[in-house]
Short mmCIF file of C-alpha atoms and ligand atoms in Angstrom, two decimals:
data_model
loop_
_atom_site.label_atom_id
_atom_site.label_comp_id
_atom_site.label_asym_id
_atom_site.label_seq_id
_atom_site.Cartn_x
_atom_site.Cartn_y
_atom_site.Cartn_z
CA UNK A 426 -54.34 -34.59 -44.18
CA UNK A 427 -55.69 -30.92 -44.36
CA UNK A 428 -54.83 -27.74 -42.61
CA UNK A 429 -56.55 -26.57 -39.70
CA UNK A 430 -59.39 -24.68 -41.18
CA UNK A 431 -60.60 -21.64 -38.57
CA UNK A 432 -61.91 -22.22 -35.46
CA UNK A 433 -65.60 -22.30 -36.53
CA UNK A 434 -65.55 -24.40 -39.70
CA UNK A 435 -63.54 -26.64 -37.02
CA UNK A 436 -67.30 -29.54 -37.17
CA UNK A 437 -66.88 -29.99 -39.52
CA UNK A 438 -63.16 -31.91 -38.77
CA UNK A 439 -61.87 -34.91 -40.93
CA UNK A 440 -62.10 -37.59 -37.99
CA UNK A 441 -64.80 -39.94 -38.80
CA UNK A 442 -64.24 -41.98 -35.73
CA UNK A 443 -67.28 -43.27 -34.28
CA UNK A 444 -67.64 -40.66 -31.25
CA UNK A 445 -66.59 -38.02 -34.27
CA UNK A 446 -70.08 -39.43 -35.93
CA UNK A 447 -71.65 -39.46 -32.38
CA UNK A 448 -70.79 -36.35 -31.87
CA UNK A 449 -72.46 -34.70 -34.92
CA UNK A 450 -75.77 -36.53 -35.12
CA UNK A 451 -75.79 -36.07 -31.06
CA UNK A 452 -75.27 -32.38 -31.45
CA UNK A 453 -78.77 -32.43 -34.50
CA UNK A 454 -75.48 -31.75 -37.51
CA UNK A 455 -76.29 -34.59 -38.73
CA UNK A 456 -79.18 -36.73 -39.57
CA UNK A 457 -78.51 -40.04 -42.23
CA UNK A 458 -75.44 -41.69 -42.81
CA UNK A 459 -75.76 -39.30 -46.18
CA UNK A 460 -75.33 -36.19 -44.09
CA UNK A 461 -72.06 -38.26 -42.18
CA UNK A 462 -70.28 -39.00 -45.47
CA UNK A 463 -70.09 -35.65 -46.83
CA UNK A 464 -69.41 -33.59 -42.46
CA UNK A 465 -66.27 -35.85 -42.86
CA UNK A 466 -65.38 -36.17 -46.29
CA UNK A 467 -65.25 -40.25 -45.24
CA UNK A 468 -66.10 -43.36 -47.34
CA UNK A 469 -69.95 -44.45 -47.78
CA UNK A 470 -68.77 -47.77 -46.39
CA UNK A 471 -66.05 -46.40 -43.52
CA UNK A 472 -69.28 -44.11 -42.41
CA UNK A 473 -72.02 -47.26 -42.23
CA UNK A 474 -69.80 -49.63 -40.96
CA UNK A 475 -69.43 -47.66 -38.45
CA UNK A 476 -73.04 -46.18 -37.93
CA UNK A 477 -73.80 -50.09 -37.67
CA UNK A 478 -70.83 -50.61 -33.78
CA UNK A 479 -72.26 -47.98 -32.99
CA UNK A 480 -76.48 -49.34 -33.37
CA UNK A 481 -75.18 -52.27 -31.96
CA UNK A 482 -73.97 -50.90 -29.25
CA UNK A 483 -76.99 -48.87 -29.12
CA UNK A 484 -75.70 -45.30 -28.84
CA UNK A 485 -77.80 -44.32 -32.37
CA UNK A 486 -80.87 -45.81 -33.10
CA UNK A 487 -82.91 -46.10 -37.30
CA UNK A 488 -86.01 -44.17 -36.80
CA UNK A 489 -88.29 -42.52 -39.45
CA UNK A 490 -87.26 -41.92 -43.30
CA UNK A 491 -85.43 -38.04 -44.11
CA UNK A 492 -86.37 -36.24 -47.60
CA UNK A 493 -85.42 -37.60 -51.01
CA UNK A 494 -83.46 -35.82 -53.40
CA UNK A 495 -84.08 -38.05 -56.34
CA UNK A 496 -83.37 -41.76 -55.28
CA UNK A 497 -84.77 -44.08 -51.73
CA UNK A 498 -85.06 -41.41 -49.39
CA UNK A 499 -82.56 -41.42 -46.61
CA UNK A 500 -82.73 -43.54 -43.25
CA UNK A 501 -82.54 -41.27 -40.64
CA UNK A 502 -80.27 -41.16 -37.85
CA UNK A 503 -80.54 -40.85 -33.88
CA UNK A 504 -79.56 -40.49 -30.81
CA UNK A 505 -80.70 -42.49 -28.16
CA UNK A 506 -80.78 -41.03 -24.72
CA UNK A 507 -81.07 -43.82 -23.39
CA UNK A 508 -78.65 -45.58 -23.52
CA UNK A 509 -77.37 -44.89 -20.58
CA UNK A 510 -77.58 -42.70 -17.00
CA UNK A 511 -75.21 -40.83 -15.82
CA UNK A 512 -74.69 -39.90 -12.15
CA UNK A 513 -74.57 -35.89 -11.69
CA UNK A 514 -73.66 -34.45 -7.72
CA UNK A 515 -73.18 -31.05 -7.20
CA UNK A 516 -71.28 -30.30 -3.20
CA UNK A 517 -71.06 -26.50 -1.70
CA UNK A 518 -70.72 -25.77 1.49
CA UNK A 519 -73.70 -26.53 2.32
CA UNK A 520 -76.29 -28.65 0.96
CA UNK A 521 -75.31 -31.40 -1.84
CA UNK A 522 -77.59 -31.98 -4.82
CA UNK A 523 -77.58 -34.83 -6.75
CA UNK A 524 -79.47 -36.54 -9.94
CA UNK A 525 -79.40 -39.29 -12.19
CA UNK A 526 -80.22 -37.44 -16.02
CA UNK A 527 -80.30 -39.56 -19.83
CA UNK A 528 -77.40 -39.35 -22.39
CA UNK A 529 -78.49 -35.83 -22.99
CA UNK A 530 -77.74 -34.99 -19.28
CA UNK A 531 -82.15 -34.58 -18.36
CA UNK A 532 -82.39 -34.81 -14.67
CA UNK A 533 -84.33 -38.27 -14.22
CA UNK A 534 -84.18 -38.04 -10.07
CA UNK A 535 -82.86 -35.76 -7.87
CA UNK A 536 -82.59 -34.83 -4.67
CA UNK A 537 -80.23 -32.15 -2.30
CA UNK A 538 -79.87 -32.49 1.16
CA UNK A 539 -77.40 -30.44 4.13
CA UNK A 540 -74.15 -31.35 3.90
CA UNK A 541 -70.59 -29.08 6.46
CA UNK A 542 -68.34 -30.24 3.81
CA UNK A 543 -66.01 -29.01 6.90
CA UNK A 544 -66.86 -32.70 7.56
CA UNK A 545 -64.43 -34.30 5.04
CA UNK A 546 -64.86 -36.58 2.99
CA UNK A 547 -65.34 -39.60 5.29
CA UNK A 548 -68.82 -38.02 5.71
CA UNK A 549 -70.06 -36.06 2.79
CA UNK A 550 -68.98 -38.76 0.46
CA UNK A 551 -70.97 -41.60 2.72
CA UNK A 552 -73.89 -38.92 1.91
CA UNK A 553 -73.49 -38.29 -1.60
CA UNK A 554 -73.33 -42.53 -2.11
CA UNK A 555 -76.73 -42.62 -0.22
CA UNK A 556 -78.26 -39.41 -1.67
CA UNK A 557 -76.85 -41.32 -5.19
CA UNK A 558 -78.29 -45.29 -4.65
CA UNK A 559 -81.69 -43.29 -3.95
CA UNK A 560 -82.26 -40.99 -6.86
CA UNK A 561 -81.31 -44.43 -9.26
CA UNK A 562 -83.91 -46.17 -7.08
CA UNK A 563 -86.58 -43.03 -8.09
CA UNK A 564 -85.79 -43.93 -11.65
CA UNK A 565 -85.99 -47.06 -11.87
CA UNK A 566 -81.96 -48.18 -12.45
CA UNK A 567 -78.89 -49.89 -10.95
CA UNK A 568 -75.65 -48.88 -10.44
CA UNK A 569 -75.48 -50.62 -13.53
CA UNK A 570 -76.64 -48.39 -16.18
CA UNK A 571 -74.91 -45.48 -14.44
CA UNK A 572 -72.04 -44.89 -17.49
CA UNK A 573 -70.40 -42.48 -15.68
CA UNK A 574 -70.80 -39.48 -12.54
CA UNK A 575 -69.60 -35.83 -13.12
CA UNK A 576 -68.84 -34.28 -9.31
CA UNK A 577 -68.33 -30.04 -8.95
CA UNK A 578 -66.70 -28.58 -6.01
CA UNK A 579 -66.17 -25.28 -4.39
CA UNK A 580 -62.55 -25.48 -4.51
CA UNK A 581 -59.68 -26.07 -7.04
CA UNK A 582 -58.97 -30.12 -7.91
CA UNK A 583 -56.22 -31.62 -11.07
CA UNK A 584 -58.57 -32.49 -13.68
CA UNK A 585 -57.08 -35.52 -14.29
CA UNK A 586 -57.09 -37.12 -11.14
CA UNK A 587 -60.06 -35.77 -9.30
CA UNK A 588 -58.57 -34.57 -6.41
CA UNK A 589 -58.64 -31.37 -3.92
CA UNK A 590 -55.82 -29.04 -4.74
CA UNK A 591 -55.02 -27.55 -1.54
CA UNK A 592 -59.96 -25.86 -0.90
CA UNK A 593 -59.30 -22.91 0.95
CA UNK A 594 -63.39 -23.45 2.95
CA UNK A 595 -62.84 -27.75 2.62
CA UNK A 596 -61.20 -29.27 5.54
CA UNK A 597 -59.50 -32.55 5.39
CA UNK A 598 -60.02 -32.88 1.96
CA UNK A 599 -56.51 -32.02 0.21
CA UNK A 600 -55.75 -34.12 -2.19
CA UNK A 601 -58.68 -36.71 -1.22
CA UNK A 602 -59.06 -39.27 -4.45
CA UNK A 603 -62.99 -38.61 -5.10
CA UNK A 604 -63.73 -40.74 -7.65
CA UNK A 605 -62.32 -43.47 -5.07
CA UNK A 606 -66.24 -42.96 -3.58
CA UNK A 607 -68.13 -43.76 -5.96
CA UNK A 608 -66.49 -47.71 -6.32
CA UNK A 609 -69.84 -49.28 -6.69
CA UNK A 610 -70.47 -47.32 -9.99
CA UNK A 611 -67.20 -49.35 -12.55
CA UNK A 612 -67.02 -46.70 -14.51
CA UNK A 613 -64.79 -43.12 -14.79
CA UNK A 614 -65.47 -40.18 -11.99
CA UNK A 615 -64.79 -37.20 -13.60
CA UNK A 616 -64.87 -34.26 -10.40
CA UNK A 617 -63.90 -31.01 -11.72
CA UNK A 618 -64.24 -27.07 -9.57
CA UNK A 619 -67.53 -26.08 -8.85
CA UNK A 620 -66.94 -22.84 -11.94
CA UNK A 621 -66.21 -25.16 -14.25
CA UNK A 622 -69.19 -27.63 -14.19
CA UNK A 623 -71.71 -24.11 -13.61
CA UNK A 624 -69.95 -22.75 -16.72
CA UNK A 625 -70.29 -26.24 -19.26
CA UNK A 626 -74.66 -26.08 -17.19
CA UNK A 627 -75.12 -23.20 -19.27
CA UNK A 628 -73.80 -24.02 -21.94
CA UNK A 629 -75.81 -26.88 -22.10
CA UNK A 630 -76.33 -29.61 -25.02
CA UNK A 631 -75.94 -27.83 -28.27
CA UNK A 632 -72.34 -28.25 -28.19
CA UNK A 633 -72.75 -24.26 -29.02
CA UNK A 634 -68.55 -22.46 -30.19
CA UNK A 635 -68.82 -19.95 -28.59
CA UNK A 636 -66.49 -18.49 -26.63
CA UNK A 637 -67.76 -17.53 -23.15
CA UNK A 638 -67.36 -16.49 -19.46
CA UNK A 639 -69.27 -18.09 -17.09
CA UNK A 640 -69.04 -15.35 -14.07
CA UNK A 641 -69.79 -16.71 -9.83
CA UNK A 642 -70.43 -14.50 -7.40
CA UNK A 643 -71.17 -15.96 -4.59
CA UNK A 644 -68.89 -15.94 -1.06
CA UNK A 645 -65.78 -15.39 -3.99
CA UNK A 646 -65.64 -15.08 -7.60
CA UNK A 647 -64.58 -17.82 -9.76
CA UNK A 648 -65.00 -18.12 -14.02
CA UNK A 649 -65.72 -20.24 -16.04
CA UNK A 650 -63.53 -20.22 -19.02
CA UNK A 651 -65.32 -22.31 -22.54
CA UNK A 652 -63.37 -21.61 -25.86
CA UNK A 653 -65.34 -22.97 -28.64
CA UNK A 654 -67.90 -24.72 -26.45
CA UNK A 655 -65.06 -26.49 -24.56
CA UNK A 656 -63.87 -26.02 -20.31
CA UNK A 657 -60.48 -24.40 -21.47
CA UNK A 658 -58.61 -25.58 -17.66
CA UNK A 659 -55.39 -24.67 -18.31
CA UNK A 660 -51.71 -26.03 -17.73
CA UNK A 661 -52.58 -26.48 -14.21
CA UNK A 662 -56.74 -26.84 -13.91
CA UNK A 663 -57.24 -23.61 -12.23
CA UNK A 664 -57.96 -21.61 -15.40
CA UNK A 665 -60.52 -18.54 -14.69
CA UNK A 666 -59.00 -18.25 -11.25
CA UNK A 667 -59.98 -13.79 -11.21
CA UNK A 668 -61.07 -13.49 -7.59
CA UNK A 669 -57.72 -12.91 -6.60
CA UNK A 670 -56.60 -11.34 -8.94
CA UNK A 671 -56.10 -7.38 -7.96
CA UNK A 672 -58.03 -3.65 -7.70
CA UNK A 673 -57.98 -0.31 -6.81
CA UNK A 674 -61.35 0.44 -4.61
CA UNK A 675 -63.27 3.56 -5.99
CA UNK A 676 -62.51 4.91 -2.60
CA UNK A 677 -59.04 3.82 -1.90
CA UNK A 678 -58.70 1.69 0.76
CA UNK A 679 -57.01 -1.31 1.49
CA UNK A 680 -58.55 -4.26 1.97
CA UNK A 681 -56.64 -8.13 3.26
CA UNK A 682 -57.90 -10.39 0.97
CA UNK A 683 -57.84 -14.47 3.16
CA UNK A 684 -55.00 -15.36 0.77
CA UNK A 685 -53.57 -12.94 2.25
CA UNK A 686 -52.50 -10.96 -0.22
CA UNK A 687 -54.24 -7.21 -0.76
CA UNK A 688 -57.20 -5.32 -2.47
CA UNK A 689 -58.11 -8.96 -4.11
CA UNK A 690 -61.54 -8.52 -6.32
CA UNK A 691 -63.26 -11.33 -3.46
CA UNK A 692 -62.21 -8.66 -0.81
CA UNK A 693 -62.93 -6.61 -2.74
CA UNK A 694 -67.04 -7.39 -5.21
CA UNK A 695 -67.65 -10.95 -3.30
CA UNK A 696 -70.19 -11.16 -0.89
CA UNK A 697 -68.25 -11.07 2.04
CA UNK A 698 -68.00 -8.10 1.30
CA UNK A 699 -70.68 -7.42 -0.17
CA UNK A 700 -72.27 -8.02 3.74
CA UNK A 701 -69.36 -6.40 5.62
CA UNK A 702 -69.74 -4.24 3.36
CA UNK A 703 -73.55 -3.14 4.87
CA UNK A 704 -73.41 -4.40 8.29
CA UNK A 705 -70.63 -1.12 8.62
CA UNK A 706 -73.41 1.04 6.23
CA UNK A 707 -75.60 0.58 9.44
CA UNK A 708 -77.58 -2.11 7.25
CA UNK A 709 -79.93 -5.23 9.05
CA UNK A 710 -78.42 -7.58 7.50
CA UNK A 711 -76.42 -11.79 8.91
CA UNK A 712 -76.39 -13.60 5.76
CA UNK A 713 -75.32 -11.71 2.03
CA UNK A 714 -78.61 -13.21 0.44
CA UNK A 715 -80.74 -10.63 2.87
CA UNK A 716 -78.17 -8.10 1.22
CA UNK A 717 -79.40 -9.01 -2.00
CA UNK A 718 -82.61 -9.72 -1.26
CA UNK A 719 -82.30 -6.48 0.99
CA UNK A 720 -81.37 -4.13 -2.62
CA UNK A 721 -84.26 -6.43 -5.00
CA UNK A 722 -86.57 -4.54 -2.88
CA UNK A 723 -84.87 -1.14 -3.99
CA UNK A 724 -83.38 0.04 -0.79
CA UNK A 725 -80.98 2.67 -1.67
CA UNK A 726 -78.42 2.12 0.44
CA UNK A 727 -78.59 -1.83 -0.84
CA UNK A 728 -78.91 -0.71 -3.90
CA UNK A 729 -75.26 1.39 -3.95
CA UNK A 730 -72.68 -1.18 -2.82
CA UNK A 731 -74.78 -4.05 -4.86
CA UNK A 732 -73.94 -1.94 -8.07
CA UNK A 733 -70.19 -0.45 -7.26
CA UNK A 734 -69.89 -4.12 -7.05
CA UNK A 735 -70.95 -4.61 -10.22
CA UNK A 736 -68.95 -1.86 -10.78
CA UNK A 737 -65.33 -3.06 -8.99
CA UNK A 738 -66.07 -6.84 -10.83
CA UNK A 739 -66.44 -5.26 -14.68
CA UNK A 740 -63.12 -3.26 -14.71
CA UNK A 741 -62.49 -7.05 -14.36
CA UNK A 742 -63.94 -8.04 -16.58
CA UNK A 743 -63.44 -4.95 -19.07
CA UNK A 744 -59.54 -6.19 -18.81
CA UNK A 745 -60.92 -10.49 -19.81
CA UNK A 746 -62.87 -8.40 -22.84
CA UNK A 747 -60.18 -6.77 -24.31
CA UNK A 748 -57.38 -9.89 -22.82
CA UNK A 749 -60.27 -12.62 -24.34
CA UNK A 750 -62.97 -11.57 -26.92
CA UNK A 751 -66.45 -14.07 -25.69
CA UNK A 752 -69.09 -14.54 -27.28
CA UNK A 753 -70.76 -13.77 -24.29
CA UNK A 754 -70.18 -13.02 -20.05
CA UNK A 755 -73.26 -15.10 -18.03
CA UNK A 756 -73.24 -14.27 -14.41
CA UNK A 757 -74.51 -16.95 -12.31
CA UNK A 758 -73.97 -17.72 -8.08
CA UNK A 759 -76.50 -15.50 -4.54
CA UNK A 760 -75.18 -12.23 -5.26
CA UNK A 761 -75.53 -12.80 -9.69
CA UNK A 762 -79.47 -13.03 -7.84
CA UNK A 763 -79.53 -9.30 -7.43
CA UNK A 764 -79.81 -9.00 -11.62
CA UNK A 765 -80.58 -5.71 -12.19
CA UNK A 766 -78.33 -3.49 -10.59
CA UNK A 767 -75.35 -5.74 -11.20
CA UNK A 768 -75.26 -6.09 -13.82
CA UNK A 769 -76.20 -2.73 -14.17
CA UNK A 770 -72.62 -1.44 -12.46
CA UNK A 771 -71.04 -4.16 -15.06
CA UNK A 772 -72.47 -3.02 -18.19
CA UNK A 773 -71.47 0.22 -17.06
CA UNK A 774 -67.59 -0.90 -16.07
CA UNK A 775 -67.33 -3.47 -18.82
CA UNK A 776 -68.47 -1.07 -21.80
CA UNK A 777 -66.85 2.07 -20.98
CA UNK A 778 -63.95 -0.02 -20.69
CA UNK A 779 -63.55 -2.44 -23.44
CA UNK A 780 -62.32 -1.64 -27.34
CA UNK A 781 -65.42 -1.24 -29.51
CA UNK A 782 -64.12 -3.64 -31.09
CA UNK A 783 -64.92 -6.72 -28.45
CA UNK A 784 -67.50 -5.28 -26.67
CA UNK A 785 -69.93 -4.19 -30.13
CA UNK A 786 -71.58 -8.17 -30.12
CA UNK A 787 -71.12 -8.59 -26.68
CA UNK A 788 -74.29 -10.03 -24.56
CA UNK A 789 -74.08 -9.88 -20.51
CA UNK A 790 -76.58 -11.53 -18.76
CA UNK A 791 -77.98 -13.60 -16.18
CA UNK A 792 -78.04 -17.01 -15.33
CA UNK A 793 -82.05 -18.80 -16.63
CA UNK A 794 -81.01 -21.42 -13.71
CA UNK A 795 -78.23 -20.81 -11.50
CA UNK A 796 -79.45 -23.32 -9.09
CA UNK A 797 -80.31 -26.28 -11.78
CA UNK A 798 -76.57 -25.47 -13.72
CA UNK A 799 -74.60 -26.90 -11.59
CA UNK A 800 -76.59 -30.47 -12.15
CA UNK A 801 -76.64 -30.63 -15.95
CA UNK A 802 -73.81 -28.74 -16.33
CA UNK A 803 -71.39 -31.75 -14.39
CA UNK A 804 -73.49 -34.55 -15.98
CA UNK A 805 -72.61 -32.98 -19.17
CA UNK A 806 -69.15 -32.95 -17.82
CA UNK A 807 -69.59 -37.40 -17.30
CA UNK A 808 -71.05 -37.78 -19.92
CA UNK A 809 -68.34 -35.15 -21.96
CA UNK A 810 -65.78 -37.45 -21.34
CA UNK A 811 -67.66 -41.39 -21.78
CA UNK A 812 -68.78 -40.36 -25.63
CA UNK A 813 -65.21 -38.12 -25.93
CA UNK A 814 -63.92 -39.83 -29.09
CA UNK A 815 -61.39 -41.90 -27.58
CA UNK A 816 -63.81 -42.30 -25.38
CA UNK A 817 -66.67 -43.99 -28.02
CA UNK A 818 -63.84 -46.30 -29.54
CA UNK A 819 -62.61 -47.75 -27.11
CA UNK A 820 -66.03 -48.87 -25.15
CA UNK A 821 -66.96 -49.59 -28.80
CA UNK A 822 -64.25 -52.20 -28.49
CA UNK A 823 -65.12 -53.85 -24.99
ZN1 LIG B 593 -56.36 -13.26 -2.50
#
């Protein structure tokens, strides 16, 4: 076995399992049997036999001929993204979006509906079930076509079991076996917190090997940690919970956080904090969205509040940049829609406080499609697990 290469060479791993071959074709790294042989170092016979299995399972298909480098031109391979579909569920506090996608996370049909997450799992998941049947019917698909289900929800989740763990704003959901609500689909169900799911959505299907922090600033503040293009969840699944990191506000005040500690990041710079400070400053607002809109219209006090929130978030991100040295930071969530003034505060703090080597090529951007990334991410989570190396080997064995 060859020694592990530097992580940017990880795609040229020695694995030539059917799942690994499928991944190379899906991500565009190989387009023919010959390229798969070159990429994996496996024998031509091994690659051909596994490709035939993948074609028989309808996951790969042959199409067209490539350029010849002497001799017969190679038959091109492509991923059959219509071999099945995924159900994507993006659960929020006051609404849910359900989508059915093909196996490249292209949305085929989607529907959204208001809910109250505090109604508990029985009521909310019954509504999700109804919406899922609706989108499947609209896309002309049957429950048997669903290969995997992905669910994102606004609270901590034990990923291995799909059970929420003491979610602070979801009464009645603690330890609820969410996968059991999708029994009619007879397929695996994956559940994760909304921030990790959005992070996957931001990365897209291409399987980039970048290291990225996806920071959601809504009522709370959370961070999806992407290492080599994959979500890093940590030992118990709570990696990236940056909302409760201690910060020292510029004005020296002390603020109690809903977690019981003082001066947590989200108690100083989250959406709730922004609204509280805006009301205290006499602004005519009753929701965080209104503060964000005022800032967008150029209101001086609202701009200053958003910019200060950006600076506070930026001091925490500067520490994370020094520690993690990401390629990119992507801001998302309701407060991130304030765009320029929030980014200005964040950039000022991050570039001012990070080490030059880590900050030199760092990109900080706002999500292009924050409303879509929850659904696309939930679909990608389900698809990536369904087409994971071991799962593909199991699928082919059946
Ligand atoms: Zn806290």
